[in-house]
Amino acid sequence: MADRKRLLVVGVGSIGERHLRCFQATGRVELSICELNDGLREKIADQYGIEKKYADLDSALADPHDCAVIATPAHLHIEMSKQAVQAGLDIFIEKPLSTNLEGIKELQSLLQERQRKAAVAYVYRAHPALTAMKEALESGKFGKPVQLVVISGQHFPTYRPAYRDIYYNSRETGGGAVQDALTHSMNAGEYLLGPVNALVADFSHQVLEGVDVEDTVHVITRQGNVLGNFSLNQHQAANESMITVICERGMLRFEFQKSWYRWITKPETEWQVGYQETLERDTLFQKQASAFLDYLEGLCPPLCSLADGAQTLAVNLSILNSVDQRSWIETTDYLSS
């Protein structure tokens, strides 16, 4: 076990358990967990054979660890990350980075001071088809990107039946469609085409029972010279996510559920498959876990840096603010504050 990283998973709810399972699958870590809920802590420890288990973060950080996954509700991410870095750990923070910008500059300074590393868990960046599409865009074959169209939707109660009773039911803890689901699309769009500079948005609670937060969102963006359009809901029957980039000399489309991207350059011709790979349920999270460990070993940059995560957080906040103000918002106003 000496060559394995001692990894602490903080919070073992749905996403924390998945991170634990997928880091465990890499065979590159020695795992421990920190979970406030006694019953959940014992259940997960027994299920995954975890010997070291802690009821609070102070106790966990009193023992030696190399790195931590912060998988608690979003409003707790920054303070817990700061605690972990102060204890000498590298950190992997579940998305979104936070629910506001408070403490992020302090975390960045602390990381630099302690010479620690950080990354944010936007899992789309681990998708080989999306990475291949990004490389195709950057090759110049299709010319300059001019438009981005992102359409996503799923029946949330099917995939997260406990949504009424978890963080999702309150915007203050990272709930609602903007911070929970749309943030994946926004981050993927920024991964492909650079940061969103300005946006205008609308959203509403349309269907989901038992909550008041928004479940349907529309956003129009500007990413440099690219015009963007994002549409998402959490109540439709089909589970789908498509990212289309229209360029001067063709177009490319990533389809999450089919694990491929396709391209086309001429009217009345067939779509060509640029990349396709069959992925199992946990494959992306295992790839993401391996990429984080590679980053810690100096083999590659992070899939999503802290700065990239902060940029997408600024987009989240801009969307919420746009709906409140009924106006266009400059996302740079958040990052410069």
Short mmCIF file of C-alpha atoms in Angstrom, two decimals:
data_model
loop_
_atom_site.label_atom_id
_atom_site.label_comp_id
_atom_site.label_asym_id
_atom_site.label_seq_id
_atom_site.Cartn_x
_atom_site.Cartn_y
_atom_site.Cartn_z
CA MET A 1 0.00 0.00 0.00
CA ALA A 2 3.03 2.30 0.30
CA ASP A 3 2.82 3.52 -3.29
CA ARG A 4 -0.89 4.29 -3.07
CA LYS A 5 -2.35 7.69 -2.27
CA ARG A 6 -4.18 7.90 1.04
CA LEU A 7 -7.49 9.32 -0.16
CA LEU A 8 -10.20 10.69 2.13
CA VAL A 9 -13.73 10.92 0.71
CA VAL A 10 -15.64 13.62 2.57
CA GLY A 11 -19.37 12.99 2.24
CA VAL A 12 -20.61 9.62 1.02
CA GLY A 13 -24.06 10.43 -0.26
CA SER A 14 -24.93 9.53 -3.85
CA ILE A 15 -22.04 11.31 -5.59
CA GLY A 16 -19.54 10.69 -2.77
CA GLU A 17 -20.27 6.97 -2.91
CA ARG A 18 -19.71 7.01 -6.67
CA HIS A 19 -16.37 8.78 -6.28
CA LEU A 20 -15.38 6.26 -3.60
CA ARG A 21 -16.35 3.32 -5.79
CA CYS A 22 -14.57 4.68 -8.85
CA PHE A 23 -11.36 5.70 -7.08
CA GLN A 24 -11.37 2.25 -5.47
CA ALA A 25 -11.64 0.69 -8.94
CA THR A 26 -8.37 2.35 -10.01
CA GLY A 27 -6.44 0.25 -7.48
CA ARG A 28 -4.26 3.29 -6.83
CA VAL A 29 -5.59 4.56 -3.51
CA GLU A 30 -6.02 3.58 0.12
CA LEU A 31 -9.47 4.87 1.04
CA SER A 32 -11.04 6.33 4.15
CA ILE A 33 -14.34 8.14 4.57
CA CYS A 34 -15.76 11.04 6.54
CA GLU A 35 -19.53 11.17 6.98
CA LEU A 36 -21.69 12.90 9.57
CA ASN A 37 -24.62 10.49 9.21
CA ASP A 38 -23.85 7.49 11.45
CA GLY A 39 -26.02 4.99 9.61
CA LEU A 40 -24.77 5.99 6.17
CA ARG A 41 -21.14 5.99 7.32
CA GLU A 42 -21.40 2.43 8.64
CA LYS A 43 -23.35 1.19 5.62
CA ILE A 44 -20.81 2.54 3.10
CA ALA A 45 -17.83 1.37 5.16
CA ASP A 46 -19.24 -2.15 5.30
CA GLN A 47 -20.24 -2.21 1.65
CA TYR A 48 -16.82 -1.15 0.34
CA GLY A 49 -14.58 -2.62 3.02
CA ILE A 50 -13.41 0.74 4.39
CA GLU A 51 -11.56 0.43 7.70
CA LYS A 52 -10.91 4.08 8.45
CA LYS A 53 -14.12 6.02 8.96
CA TYR A 54 -14.65 9.37 10.64
CA ALA A 55 -17.71 11.24 11.92
CA ASP A 56 -16.24 14.74 11.42
CA LEU A 57 -13.61 16.45 9.30
CA ASP A 58 -11.39 17.55 12.19
CA SER A 59 -10.95 13.94 13.31
CA ALA A 60 -10.29 12.80 9.75
CA LEU A 61 -7.65 15.46 9.13
CA ALA A 62 -5.91 14.64 12.40
CA ASP A 63 -4.80 11.39 10.74
CA PRO A 64 -2.39 11.39 7.77
CA HIS A 65 -3.88 11.60 4.27
CA ASP A 66 -2.49 12.67 0.90
CA CYS A 67 -5.62 13.97 -0.80
CA ALA A 68 -9.36 14.39 -0.36
CA VAL A 69 -12.54 14.29 -2.41
CA ILE A 70 -14.94 16.99 -1.19
CA ALA A 71 -18.39 15.58 -1.99
CA THR A 72 -20.58 17.41 0.51
CA PRO A 73 -23.35 19.88 -0.50
CA ALA A 74 -21.92 22.75 -2.56
CA HIS A 75 -22.21 25.48 0.08
CA LEU A 76 -19.71 23.54 2.24
CA HIS A 77 -17.08 22.94 -0.44
CA ILE A 78 -14.80 25.93 0.03
CA GLU A 79 -14.47 25.87 3.81
CA MET A 80 -13.87 22.13 3.84
CA SER A 81 -11.37 22.45 1.01
CA LYS A 82 -9.49 25.12 2.93
CA GLN A 83 -9.35 22.86 5.98
CA ALA A 84 -7.99 20.00 3.90
CA VAL A 85 -5.34 22.14 2.22
CA GLN A 86 -4.26 23.57 5.57
CA ALA A 87 -3.74 19.95 6.68
CA GLY A 88 -1.46 19.42 3.67
CA LEU A 89 -3.86 17.60 1.31
CA ASP A 90 -4.46 17.95 -2.41
CA ILE A 91 -8.18 18.29 -3.17
CA PHE A 92 -10.75 17.13 -5.69
CA ILE A 93 -13.95 19.18 -5.35
CA GLU A 94 -17.32 17.97 -6.59
CA LYS A 95 -19.19 20.36 -8.90
CA PRO A 96 -20.30 23.08 -8.62
CA LEU A 97 -17.30 24.64 -6.92
CA SER A 98 -19.60 26.53 -4.53
CA THR A 99 -22.85 28.49 -4.36
CA ASN A 100 -21.06 31.86 -4.14
CA LEU A 101 -17.57 33.28 -4.59
CA GLU A 102 -16.82 33.69 -0.90
CA GLY A 103 -13.49 32.18 0.13
CA ILE A 104 -12.30 31.16 -3.34
CA LYS A 105 -9.46 33.68 -3.51
CA GLU A 106 -8.36 32.58 -0.05
CA LEU A 107 -8.41 28.95 -1.20
CA GLN A 108 -6.33 29.81 -4.26
CA SER A 109 -3.79 31.64 -2.10
CA LEU A 110 -3.67 28.76 0.36
CA LEU A 111 -3.04 26.24 -2.43
CA GLN A 112 -0.15 28.32 -3.70
CA GLU A 113 1.27 28.87 -0.22
CA ARG A 114 1.09 25.17 0.72
CA GLN A 115 2.06 24.02 -2.80
CA ARG A 116 -0.99 21.79 -3.03
CA LYS A 117 -3.06 20.86 -6.09
CA ALA A 118 -6.79 21.18 -6.75
CA ALA A 119 -9.27 20.14 -9.44
CA VAL A 120 -13.05 20.29 -9.88
CA ALA A 121 -15.17 17.26 -10.80
CA TYR A 122 -16.89 18.18 -14.06
CA VAL A 123 -17.07 14.66 -15.44
CA TYR A 124 -17.95 15.54 -19.05
CA ARG A 125 -14.30 16.53 -19.45
CA ALA A 126 -13.36 12.89 -18.94
CA HIS A 127 -15.52 11.78 -21.88
CA PRO A 128 -13.27 10.54 -24.72
CA ALA A 129 -15.82 11.47 -27.40
CA LEU A 130 -16.07 15.06 -26.15
CA THR A 131 -12.27 15.29 -25.94
CA ALA A 132 -12.00 13.99 -29.51
CA MET A 133 -14.56 16.56 -30.65
CA LYS A 134 -12.57 19.33 -28.99
CA GLU A 135 -9.43 18.16 -30.81
CA ALA A 136 -11.34 18.14 -34.12
CA LEU A 137 -12.56 21.69 -33.53
CA GLU A 138 -9.04 22.86 -32.71
CA SER A 139 -7.62 21.18 -35.83
CA GLY A 140 -9.13 23.93 -38.02
CA LYS A 141 -10.77 21.45 -40.39
CA PHE A 142 -14.23 22.90 -39.77
CA GLY A 143 -13.24 26.55 -39.66
CA LYS A 144 -14.19 29.06 -37.02
CA PRO A 145 -16.96 28.06 -34.57
CA VAL A 146 -19.90 30.47 -34.80
CA GLN A 147 -22.78 28.86 -32.87
CA LEU A 148 -23.25 26.47 -29.94
CA VAL A 149 -26.53 24.65 -29.27
CA VAL A 150 -26.88 22.48 -26.16
CA ILE A 151 -30.05 20.50 -25.42
CA SER A 152 -30.38 18.32 -22.32
CA GLY A 153 -33.20 16.67 -20.41
CA GLN A 154 -34.11 13.70 -18.28
CA HIS A 155 -36.78 12.45 -15.89
CA PHE A 156 -35.05 13.46 -12.66
CA PRO A 157 -37.31 11.47 -10.28
CA THR A 158 -36.28 8.28 -12.09
CA TYR A 159 -32.56 8.89 -11.63
CA ARG A 160 -32.65 10.71 -8.27
CA PRO A 161 -35.84 9.55 -6.52
CA ALA A 162 -34.76 11.18 -3.21
CA TYR A 163 -34.42 14.65 -4.81
CA ARG A 164 -37.04 16.17 -2.48
CA ASP A 165 -35.01 15.29 0.63
CA ILE A 166 -31.44 16.17 -0.40
CA TYR A 167 -29.46 19.31 -1.29
CA TYR A 168 -31.50 19.65 -4.51
CA ASN A 169 -34.53 21.15 -2.78
CA SER A 170 -32.74 24.39 -1.88
CA ARG A 171 -30.73 26.78 -4.04
CA GLU A 172 -28.65 27.69 -0.95
CA THR A 173 -27.20 24.17 -0.83
CA GLY A 174 -26.61 23.90 -4.58
CA GLY A 175 -30.07 22.76 -5.63
CA GLY A 176 -32.18 23.58 -8.64
CA ALA A 177 -31.58 22.78 -12.30
CA VAL A 178 -29.01 25.55 -12.83
CA GLN A 179 -26.52 24.44 -10.19
CA ASP A 180 -27.28 20.71 -10.29
CA ALA A 181 -27.54 19.79 -13.98
CA LEU A 182 -27.16 22.75 -16.33
CA THR A 183 -23.75 23.50 -14.84
CA HIS A 184 -22.43 20.33 -16.56
CA SER A 185 -23.57 21.69 -19.93
CA MET A 186 -22.16 25.15 -19.29
CA ASN A 187 -18.79 23.75 -18.23
CA ALA A 188 -18.67 21.45 -21.27
CA GLY A 189 -19.45 24.38 -23.56
CA GLU A 190 -16.64 26.38 -21.98
CA TYR A 191 -14.30 23.38 -22.32
CA LEU A 192 -14.99 23.33 -26.06
CA LEU A 193 -15.14 27.02 -26.92
CA GLY A 194 -13.82 29.11 -24.04
CA PRO A 195 -15.48 31.12 -21.28
CA VAL A 196 -18.96 32.59 -21.39
CA ASN A 197 -18.58 36.37 -21.39
CA ALA A 198 -22.23 37.39 -21.14
CA LEU A 199 -25.66 35.77 -20.92
CA VAL A 200 -29.36 36.24 -20.47
CA ALA A 201 -31.55 33.54 -18.95
CA ASP A 202 -35.03 32.44 -18.01
CA PHE A 203 -36.16 29.55 -15.84
CA SER A 204 -39.15 28.27 -13.94
CA HIS A 205 -40.44 25.48 -11.75
CA GLN A 206 -42.68 23.67 -14.21
CA VAL A 207 -43.27 20.06 -13.19
CA LEU A 208 -41.23 18.45 -10.39
CA GLU A 209 -43.35 17.68 -7.36
CA GLY A 210 -42.29 18.48 -3.81
CA VAL A 211 -39.78 21.26 -4.57
CA ASP A 212 -39.96 24.91 -5.54
CA VAL A 213 -36.60 25.30 -7.31
CA GLU A 214 -36.38 25.67 -11.09
CA ASP A 215 -36.59 22.50 -13.20
CA THR A 216 -36.60 24.10 -16.69
CA VAL A 217 -33.97 26.54 -17.97
CA HIS A 218 -33.10 28.50 -21.12
CA VAL A 219 -29.88 30.49 -21.51
CA ILE A 220 -28.52 32.58 -24.39
CA THR A 221 -24.76 33.17 -24.23
CA ARG A 222 -21.87 35.00 -25.83
CA GLN A 223 -18.52 33.19 -25.84
CA GLY A 224 -16.30 35.62 -27.70
CA ASN A 225 -17.77 35.60 -31.22
CA VAL A 226 -19.74 32.40 -30.66
CA LEU A 227 -23.50 32.63 -30.05
CA GLY A 228 -24.74 30.01 -27.60
CA ASN A 229 -28.14 28.56 -26.76
CA PHE A 230 -28.68 26.18 -23.80
CA SER A 231 -31.94 24.39 -23.01
CA LEU A 232 -32.46 21.93 -20.15
CA ASN A 233 -35.28 20.35 -18.20
CA GLN A 234 -35.45 17.71 -15.47
CA HIS A 235 -38.84 16.18 -16.19
CA GLN A 236 -39.00 14.89 -19.77
CA ALA A 237 -39.33 11.18 -20.58
CA ALA A 238 -36.20 10.86 -22.73
CA ASN A 239 -32.74 10.97 -21.17
CA GLU A 240 -30.61 12.95 -23.62
CA SER A 241 -27.78 15.42 -23.85
CA MET A 242 -26.52 16.88 -27.13
CA ILE A 243 -23.87 19.51 -27.77
CA THR A 244 -23.76 20.88 -31.32
CA VAL A 245 -21.09 23.26 -32.60
CA ILE A 246 -21.77 24.95 -35.95
CA CYS A 247 -18.65 26.17 -37.71
CA GLU A 248 -17.91 28.02 -40.97
CA ARG A 249 -17.26 24.77 -42.86
CA GLY A 250 -19.35 22.17 -41.10
CA MET A 251 -20.80 21.10 -37.79
CA LEU A 252 -20.05 18.62 -35.01
CA ARG A 253 -22.40 17.00 -32.50
CA PHE A 254 -21.64 15.20 -29.24
CA GLU A 255 -24.36 12.87 -27.94
CA PHE A 256 -23.76 11.76 -24.38
CA GLN A 257 -26.11 8.77 -24.35
CA LYS A 258 -24.58 7.33 -27.54
CA SER A 259 -21.01 8.05 -26.41
CA TRP A 260 -20.06 9.50 -29.75
CA TYR A 261 -19.49 12.65 -31.71
CA ARG A 262 -20.40 13.01 -35.37
CA TRP A 263 -19.61 15.59 -38.01
CA ILE A 264 -20.95 16.77 -41.34
CA THR A 265 -19.55 19.31 -43.81
CA LYS A 266 -21.85 19.32 -46.85
CA PRO A 267 -25.63 19.52 -47.30
CA GLU A 268 -27.44 16.36 -48.32
CA THR A 269 -24.65 14.10 -47.12
CA GLU A 270 -24.47 11.59 -44.28
CA TRP A 271 -23.17 12.28 -40.79
CA GLN A 272 -19.74 10.77 -40.19
CA VAL A 273 -18.79 9.25 -36.83
CA GLY A 274 -15.70 11.00 -35.50
CA TYR A 275 -15.37 8.94 -32.34
CA GLN A 276 -17.45 6.31 -30.57
CA GLU A 277 -16.76 4.17 -27.50
CA THR A 278 -19.06 1.96 -25.47
CA LEU A 279 -18.98 3.15 -21.86
CA GLU A 280 -20.26 1.38 -18.77
CA ARG A 281 -22.11 3.25 -16.01
CA ASP A 282 -19.00 4.15 -14.00
CA THR A 283 -16.46 4.40 -16.80
CA LEU A 284 -16.36 8.20 -16.98
CA PHE A 285 -15.95 8.55 -13.23
CA GLN A 286 -13.17 5.97 -13.25
CA LYS A 287 -11.44 7.89 -16.05
CA GLN A 288 -11.91 11.09 -14.05
CA ALA A 289 -10.45 9.47 -10.93
CA SER A 290 -7.43 8.18 -12.83
CA ALA A 291 -6.90 11.58 -14.44
CA PHE A 292 -6.88 13.27 -11.03
CA LEU A 293 -4.31 10.80 -9.71
CA ASP A 294 -2.20 11.33 -12.85
CA TYR A 295 -2.40 15.08 -12.22
CA LEU A 296 -1.14 14.60 -8.66
CA GLU A 297 1.80 12.64 -10.04
CA GLY A 298 2.67 15.43 -12.47
CA LEU A 299 1.74 13.45 -15.57
CA CYS A 300 -0.89 15.86 -16.93
CA PRO A 301 -2.83 19.05 -16.13
CA PRO A 302 -6.17 18.78 -14.30
CA LEU A 303 -9.21 17.99 -16.41
CA CYS A 304 -10.94 20.98 -14.81
CA SER A 305 -8.76 23.40 -12.88
CA LEU A 306 -9.92 25.46 -9.93
CA ALA A 307 -9.90 28.52 -12.20
CA ASP A 308 -12.13 26.71 -14.74
CA GLY A 309 -14.47 25.69 -11.94
CA ALA A 310 -14.61 29.28 -10.68
CA GLN A 311 -15.45 30.48 -14.21
CA THR A 312 -18.38 28.07 -14.44
CA LEU A 313 -19.48 29.12 -10.95
CA ALA A 314 -19.56 32.71 -12.23
CA VAL A 315 -21.81 31.48 -15.04
CA ASN A 316 -24.14 29.77 -12.55
CA LEU A 317 -24.41 32.95 -10.50
CA SER A 318 -24.90 35.06 -13.63
CA ILE A 319 -27.82 32.86 -14.70
CA LEU A 320 -29.51 33.21 -11.32
CA ASN A 321 -28.90 36.96 -11.36
CA SER A 322 -30.15 37.34 -14.93
CA VAL A 323 -33.49 35.80 -14.04
CA ASP A 324 -33.79 38.00 -10.94
CA GLN A 325 -32.95 41.17 -12.88
CA ARG A 326 -34.57 40.17 -16.19
CA SER A 327 -31.47 41.36 -18.03
CA TRP A 328 -28.16 40.48 -19.68
CA ILE A 329 -25.30 39.83 -17.25
CA GLU A 330 -21.54 40.12 -17.82
CA THR A 331 -19.97 37.07 -16.17
CA THR A 332 -16.66 38.89 -15.78
CA ASP A 333 -18.32 41.12 -13.19
CA TYR A 334 -18.31 38.16 -10.80
CA LEU A 335 -14.74 37.06 -11.38
CA SER A 336 -13.40 40.60 -10.92
CA SER A 337 -15.32 41.19 -7.69
#
